[in-house]
Coordinates of C-alpha atoms and ligand atoms in Angstrom, one line a residue:
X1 CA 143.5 114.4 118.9
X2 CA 141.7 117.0 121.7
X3 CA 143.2 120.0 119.9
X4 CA 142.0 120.2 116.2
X5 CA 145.2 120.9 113.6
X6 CA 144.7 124.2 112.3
X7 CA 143.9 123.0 108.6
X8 CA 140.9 121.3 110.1
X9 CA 138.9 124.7 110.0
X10 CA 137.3 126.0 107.6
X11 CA 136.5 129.9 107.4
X12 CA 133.1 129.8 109.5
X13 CA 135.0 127.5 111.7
X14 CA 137.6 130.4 112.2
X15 CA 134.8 133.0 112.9
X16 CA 133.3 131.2 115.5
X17 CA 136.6 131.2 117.1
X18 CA 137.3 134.9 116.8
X19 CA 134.1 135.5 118.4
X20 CA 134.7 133.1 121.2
X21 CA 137.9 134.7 121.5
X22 CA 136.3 138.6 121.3
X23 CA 138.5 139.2 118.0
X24 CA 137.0 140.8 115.1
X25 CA 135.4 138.7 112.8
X26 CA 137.7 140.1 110.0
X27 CA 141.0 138.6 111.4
X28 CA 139.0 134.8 110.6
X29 CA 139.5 135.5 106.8
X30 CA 143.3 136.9 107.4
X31 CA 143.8 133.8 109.3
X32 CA 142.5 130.8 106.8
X33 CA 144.0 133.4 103.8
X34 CA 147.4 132.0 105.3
X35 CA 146.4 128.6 106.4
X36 CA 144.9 128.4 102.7
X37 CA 148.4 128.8 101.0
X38 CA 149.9 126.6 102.7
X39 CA 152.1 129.1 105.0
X40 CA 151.7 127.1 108.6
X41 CA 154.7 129.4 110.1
X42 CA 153.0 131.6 111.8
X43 CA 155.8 134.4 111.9
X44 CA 154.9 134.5 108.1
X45 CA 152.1 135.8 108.7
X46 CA 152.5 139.9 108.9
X47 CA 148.8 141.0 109.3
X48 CA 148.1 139.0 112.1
X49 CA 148.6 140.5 115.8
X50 CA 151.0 138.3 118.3
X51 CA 148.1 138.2 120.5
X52 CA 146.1 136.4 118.1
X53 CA 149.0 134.1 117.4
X54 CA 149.8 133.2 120.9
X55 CA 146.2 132.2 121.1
X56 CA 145.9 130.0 117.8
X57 CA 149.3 128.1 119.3
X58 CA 147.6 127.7 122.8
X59 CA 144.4 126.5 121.3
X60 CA 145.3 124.2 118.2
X61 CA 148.0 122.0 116.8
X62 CA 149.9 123.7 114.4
X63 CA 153.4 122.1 113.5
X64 CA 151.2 118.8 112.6
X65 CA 153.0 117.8 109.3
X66 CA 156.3 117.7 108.5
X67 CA 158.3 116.7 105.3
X68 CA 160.5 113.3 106.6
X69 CA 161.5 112.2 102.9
X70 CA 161.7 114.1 99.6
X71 CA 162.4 112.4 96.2
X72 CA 162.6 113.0 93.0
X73 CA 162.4 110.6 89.8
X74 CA 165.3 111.2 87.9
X75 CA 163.1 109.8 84.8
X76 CA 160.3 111.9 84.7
X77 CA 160.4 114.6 87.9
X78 CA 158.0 113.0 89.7
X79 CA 158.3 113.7 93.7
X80 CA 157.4 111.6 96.6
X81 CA 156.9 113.1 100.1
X82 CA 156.8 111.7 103.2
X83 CA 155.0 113.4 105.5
X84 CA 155.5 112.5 109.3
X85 CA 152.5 113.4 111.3
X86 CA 152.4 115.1 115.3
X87 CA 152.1 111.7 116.3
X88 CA 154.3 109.4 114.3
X89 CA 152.5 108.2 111.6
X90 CA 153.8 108.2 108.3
X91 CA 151.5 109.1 104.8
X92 CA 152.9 109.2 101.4
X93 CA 151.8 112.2 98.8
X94 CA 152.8 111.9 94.6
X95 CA 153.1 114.7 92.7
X96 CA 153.2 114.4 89.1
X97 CA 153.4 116.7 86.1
X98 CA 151.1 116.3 83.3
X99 CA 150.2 118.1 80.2
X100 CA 147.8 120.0 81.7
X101 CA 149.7 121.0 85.0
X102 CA 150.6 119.4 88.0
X103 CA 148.6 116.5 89.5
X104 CA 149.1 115.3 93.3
X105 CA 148.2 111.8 94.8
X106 CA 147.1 112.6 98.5
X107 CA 146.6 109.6 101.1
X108 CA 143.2 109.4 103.0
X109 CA 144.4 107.4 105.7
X110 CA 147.6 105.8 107.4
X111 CA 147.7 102.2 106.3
X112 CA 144.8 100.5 104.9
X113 CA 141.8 98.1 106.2
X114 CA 140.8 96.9 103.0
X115 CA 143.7 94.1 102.9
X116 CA 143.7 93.9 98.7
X117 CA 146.3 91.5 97.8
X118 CA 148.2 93.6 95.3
X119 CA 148.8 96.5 97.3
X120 CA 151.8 97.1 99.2
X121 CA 149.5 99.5 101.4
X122 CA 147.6 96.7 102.8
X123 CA 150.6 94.6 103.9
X124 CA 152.1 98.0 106.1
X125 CA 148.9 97.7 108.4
X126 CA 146.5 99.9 109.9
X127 CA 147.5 103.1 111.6
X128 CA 144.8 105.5 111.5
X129 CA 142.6 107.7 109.4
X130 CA 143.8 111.2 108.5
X131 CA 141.7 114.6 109.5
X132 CA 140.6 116.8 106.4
X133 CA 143.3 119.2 107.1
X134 CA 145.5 116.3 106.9
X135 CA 144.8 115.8 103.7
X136 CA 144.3 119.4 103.0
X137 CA 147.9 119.7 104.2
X138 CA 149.3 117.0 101.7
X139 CA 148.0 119.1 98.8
X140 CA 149.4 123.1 101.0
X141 CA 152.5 121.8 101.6
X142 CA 153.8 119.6 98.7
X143 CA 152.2 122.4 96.5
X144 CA 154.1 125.1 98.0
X145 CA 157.4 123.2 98.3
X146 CA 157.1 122.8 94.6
X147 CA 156.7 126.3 94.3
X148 CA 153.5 126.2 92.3
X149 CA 149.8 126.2 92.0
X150 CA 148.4 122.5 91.9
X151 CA 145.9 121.4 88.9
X152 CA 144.3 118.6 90.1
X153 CA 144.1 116.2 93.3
X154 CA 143.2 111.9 93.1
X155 CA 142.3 110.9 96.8
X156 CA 144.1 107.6 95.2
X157 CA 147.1 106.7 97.9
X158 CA 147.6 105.1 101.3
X159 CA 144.1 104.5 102.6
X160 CA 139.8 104.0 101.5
X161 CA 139.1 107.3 100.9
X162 CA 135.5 106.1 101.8
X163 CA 136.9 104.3 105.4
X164 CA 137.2 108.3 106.4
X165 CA 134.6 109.4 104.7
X166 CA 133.5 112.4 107.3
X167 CA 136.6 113.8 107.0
X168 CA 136.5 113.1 103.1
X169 CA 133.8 115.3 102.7
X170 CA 135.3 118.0 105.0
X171 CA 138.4 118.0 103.1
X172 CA 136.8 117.9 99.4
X173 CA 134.6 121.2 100.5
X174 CA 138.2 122.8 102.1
X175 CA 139.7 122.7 98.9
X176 CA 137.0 123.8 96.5
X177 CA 136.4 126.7 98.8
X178 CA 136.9 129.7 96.9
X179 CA 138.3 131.4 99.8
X180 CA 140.7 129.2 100.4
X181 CA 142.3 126.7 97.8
X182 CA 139.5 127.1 95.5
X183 CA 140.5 123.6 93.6
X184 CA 137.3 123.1 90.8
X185 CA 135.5 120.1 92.2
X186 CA 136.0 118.8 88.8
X187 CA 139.5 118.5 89.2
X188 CA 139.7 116.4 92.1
X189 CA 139.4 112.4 92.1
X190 CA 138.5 110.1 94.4
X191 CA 139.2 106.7 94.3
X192 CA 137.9 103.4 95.9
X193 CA 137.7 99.3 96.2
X194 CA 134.1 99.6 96.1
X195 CA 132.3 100.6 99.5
X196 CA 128.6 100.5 98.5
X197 CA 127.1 102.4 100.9
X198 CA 129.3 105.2 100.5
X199 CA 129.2 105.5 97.2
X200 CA 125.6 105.8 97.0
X201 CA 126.0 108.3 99.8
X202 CA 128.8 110.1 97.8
X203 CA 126.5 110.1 94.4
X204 CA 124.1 112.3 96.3
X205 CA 126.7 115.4 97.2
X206 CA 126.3 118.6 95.7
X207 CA 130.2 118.9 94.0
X208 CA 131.4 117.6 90.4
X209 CA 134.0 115.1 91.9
X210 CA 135.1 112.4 89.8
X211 CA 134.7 108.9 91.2
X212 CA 137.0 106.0 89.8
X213 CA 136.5 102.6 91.3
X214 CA 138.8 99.7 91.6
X215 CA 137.6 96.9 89.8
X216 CA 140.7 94.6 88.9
X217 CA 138.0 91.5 88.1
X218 CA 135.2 90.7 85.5
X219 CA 133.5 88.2 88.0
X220 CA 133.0 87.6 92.2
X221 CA 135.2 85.0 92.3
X222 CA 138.5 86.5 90.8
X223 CA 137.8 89.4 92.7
X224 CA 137.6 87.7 96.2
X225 CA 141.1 86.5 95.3
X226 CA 142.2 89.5 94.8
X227 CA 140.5 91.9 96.9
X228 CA 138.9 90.9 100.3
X229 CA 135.9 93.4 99.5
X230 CA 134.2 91.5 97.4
X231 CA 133.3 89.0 99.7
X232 CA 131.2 91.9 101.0
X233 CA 129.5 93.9 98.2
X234 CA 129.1 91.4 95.4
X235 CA 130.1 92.4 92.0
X236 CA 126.0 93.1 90.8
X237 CA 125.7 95.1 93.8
X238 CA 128.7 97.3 93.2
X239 CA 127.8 97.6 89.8
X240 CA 124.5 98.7 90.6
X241 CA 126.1 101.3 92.9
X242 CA 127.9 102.8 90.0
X243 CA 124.5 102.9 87.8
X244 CA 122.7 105.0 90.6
X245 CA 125.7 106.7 90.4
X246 CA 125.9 107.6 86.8
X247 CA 121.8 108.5 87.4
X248 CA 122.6 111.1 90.2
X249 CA 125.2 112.5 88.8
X250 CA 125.1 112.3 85.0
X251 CA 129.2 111.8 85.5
X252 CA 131.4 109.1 83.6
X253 CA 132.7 107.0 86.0
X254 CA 135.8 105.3 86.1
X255 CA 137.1 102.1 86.4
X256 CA 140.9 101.0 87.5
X257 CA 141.7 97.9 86.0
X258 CA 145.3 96.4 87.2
X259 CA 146.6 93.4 85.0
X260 CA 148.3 90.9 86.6
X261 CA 150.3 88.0 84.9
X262 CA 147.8 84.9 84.1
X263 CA 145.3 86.2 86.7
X264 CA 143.0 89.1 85.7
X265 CA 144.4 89.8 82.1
X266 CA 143.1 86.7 79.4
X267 CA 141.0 87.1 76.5
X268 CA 138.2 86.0 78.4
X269 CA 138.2 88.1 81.3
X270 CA 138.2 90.7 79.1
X271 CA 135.5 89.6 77.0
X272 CA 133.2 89.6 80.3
X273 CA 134.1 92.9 81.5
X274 CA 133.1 94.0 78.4
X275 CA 129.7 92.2 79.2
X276 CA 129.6 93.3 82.4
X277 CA 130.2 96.6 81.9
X278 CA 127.7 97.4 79.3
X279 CA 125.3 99.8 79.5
X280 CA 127.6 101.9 82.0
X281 CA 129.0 105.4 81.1
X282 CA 132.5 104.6 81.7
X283 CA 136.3 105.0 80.9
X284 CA 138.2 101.6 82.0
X285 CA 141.8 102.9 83.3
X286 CA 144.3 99.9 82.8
X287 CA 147.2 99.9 85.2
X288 CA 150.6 97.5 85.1
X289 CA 150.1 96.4 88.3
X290 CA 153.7 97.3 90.9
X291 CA 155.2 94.4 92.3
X292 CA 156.7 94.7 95.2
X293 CA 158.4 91.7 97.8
X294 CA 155.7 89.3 99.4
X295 CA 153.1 90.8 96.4
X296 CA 151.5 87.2 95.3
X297 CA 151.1 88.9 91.6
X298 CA 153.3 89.6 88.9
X299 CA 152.2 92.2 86.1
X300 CA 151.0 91.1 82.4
X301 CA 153.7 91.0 79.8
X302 CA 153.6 94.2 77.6
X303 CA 151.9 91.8 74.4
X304 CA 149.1 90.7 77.2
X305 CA 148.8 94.1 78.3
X306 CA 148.5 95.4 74.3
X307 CA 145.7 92.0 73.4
X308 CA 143.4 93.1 77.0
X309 CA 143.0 97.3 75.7
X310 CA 143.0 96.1 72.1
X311 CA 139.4 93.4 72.6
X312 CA 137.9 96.0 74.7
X313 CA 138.6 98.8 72.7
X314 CA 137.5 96.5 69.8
X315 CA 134.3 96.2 72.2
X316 CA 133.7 99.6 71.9
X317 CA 135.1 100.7 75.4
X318 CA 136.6 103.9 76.2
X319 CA 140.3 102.9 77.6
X320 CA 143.4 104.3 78.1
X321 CA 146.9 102.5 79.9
X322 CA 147.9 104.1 82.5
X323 CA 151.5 105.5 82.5
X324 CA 153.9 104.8 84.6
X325 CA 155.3 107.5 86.9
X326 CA 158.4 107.6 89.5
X327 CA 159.3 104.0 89.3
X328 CA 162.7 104.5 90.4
X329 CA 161.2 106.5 93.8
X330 CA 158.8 103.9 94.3
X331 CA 155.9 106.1 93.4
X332 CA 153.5 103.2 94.0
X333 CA 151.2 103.5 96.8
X334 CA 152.8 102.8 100.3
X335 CA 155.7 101.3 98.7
X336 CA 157.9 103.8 100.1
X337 CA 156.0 104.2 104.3
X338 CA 156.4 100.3 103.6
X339 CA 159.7 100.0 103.3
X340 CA 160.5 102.5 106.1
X341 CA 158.1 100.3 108.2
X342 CA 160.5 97.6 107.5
X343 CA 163.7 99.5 108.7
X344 CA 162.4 100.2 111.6
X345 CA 160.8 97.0 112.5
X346 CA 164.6 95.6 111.8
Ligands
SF4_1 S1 144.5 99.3 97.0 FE1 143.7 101.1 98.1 S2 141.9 100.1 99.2 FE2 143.2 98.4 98.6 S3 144.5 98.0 100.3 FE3 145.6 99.4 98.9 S4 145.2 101.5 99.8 FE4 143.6 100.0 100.6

């Protein structure tokens, strides 16, 4: 992309272009104030001059994100967008209502590298990564649609949050900007398979972001069949990642567990997670893993499910299942940009 999207700036960014452009400085706040609420029509906004609009349409993209597909669960009111990008790629965006307010599931990237075996993500392909006003965007526009302020934000859909992680970090200080979103770093997530490096990197930030890790394994060699990562960053190493973690930040971390029939969810391999996870502040977040045609896993039955959080709450571990949201949408990660992959390949 030569021209930036307009989301990609953040307020300093927008001075330095009023300067450049001999505007005064003030019009940068007026300018973001907009962008910030999610109002990319620019005829919306009334206290900007035409001259300075002309210019922001000459000099940036600004119609980069459009809604393709809306739907809603007719179980529980969940909604899945489908957000078409300027050029062509497809990211998927869940927003969910919990007690505490409305939660939304933003993508990092379009398609996925990481290849895990479960994940209907992975088996769509690779597109690209996302810019931080592309994720930004996700959380403006699905927000505003819904017509209300979002609680909290998981960087948990298509995409390693930690593939883009540049851009991560640019979108994760956009929206805890007081001038613009001002989201509490405390109520955003961000989610990945384990990327060593950038998780040390990531403990080391000055922000109260959660981190959740995807673990699905008690051992290296259940996790290599299940997700292609571990072949890189052994299981010691990655937990070793999460202790310096846990020392840099003094935060909980947590772990996603998905339980998959015969595989992942006996007595025994929750008996060694136990063992391997002691010692580390941590919540374990179960999940009934989605299945989905071509998936080589079926989920646990609901008694394997209840025996796996019963021994390792019984082990003294802080879990909690998962509930399921959307299913009739297919509220899964990339079930949905997968199946409209399909159509058009056919
Ligand atoms: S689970 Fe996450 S990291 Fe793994 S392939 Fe799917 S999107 Fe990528």
């Amino acid at each position: 992309m030569d021209k930036k999207f307009v989301l990609d700036l953040n307020l300093s960014d927008w001075e330095v272009y009023m300067k450049e452009k001999s505007y005064p400085k003030f019009r940068a706040l007026q300018v973001f104030s907009w962008y910030s609420k999610g109002v990319l029509d620019m005829t919306k906004m009334s206290n900007v001059p035409q001259e300075i609009k002309n210019a922001i349409r000459e000099d940036f993209i600004t119609d980069s994100m459009s809604i393709e597909k809306h739907l809603v669960s007719e179980i529980d009111g969940t909604q899945k967008f489908v957000f078409r990008l300027y050029d062509g790629h497809c990211v998927e965006t869940v927003l969910m209502r919990y007690k505490t307010g409305l939660s939304i599931c933003i993508s990092s990237q379009a398609g996925c590298k990481m290849g895990c075996r479960f994940c209907a993500s992975a088996h769509a392909g690779f597109g690209r990564s996302l810019t931080r006003g592309e994720m930004l965007g996700q959380v403006l526009l699905a927000g505003s649609f819904a017509g209300e302020r979002i609680h909290s934000v998981v960087v948990m859909g298509i995409g390693e949050p930690f593939d883009n992680y540049d851009e991560l970090i640019g979108f994760l200080h956009l929206a805890n900007d007081e001038k613009g979103l001002n989201l509490g770093a405390r109520h955003i997530t961000v989610s990945t398979c384990g990327l060593v490096p950038q998780m040390i990197q990531f403990s080391l930030i000055d922000m109260q972001v959660n981190l959740s890790v995807s673990l699905h394994a008690p051992n290296d060699e259940l996790r290599k069949s299940i997700m292609p990562i571990a072949n890189k960053y052994s299981l010691s190493e990655l937990l070793d990642a999460c202790r310096e973690y846990e020392k840099n930040t003094n935060r909980r971390i947590t772990f996603e567990y998905s339980l998959f029939d015969g595989v992942n969810d006996t007595a025994e391999c929750a008996r060694e997670l136990c063992k391997v996870l002691k010692g580390i502040h941590c919540h374990i977040n179960l999940i009934a893993a989605n299945e989905f045609d071509g998936s080589p896993f079926r989920r646990s039955k609901p008694g394997s499910v209840r025996a796996f959080q019963d021994l390792l709450e019984k082990n003294g571990m802080t879990v909690t299942l998962r509930r399921e949201m959307g299913t009739d949408i297919m509220a899964a990660c990339g079930q949905l940009r997968r199946g409209m992959q399909e159509k058009k390949e056919t």
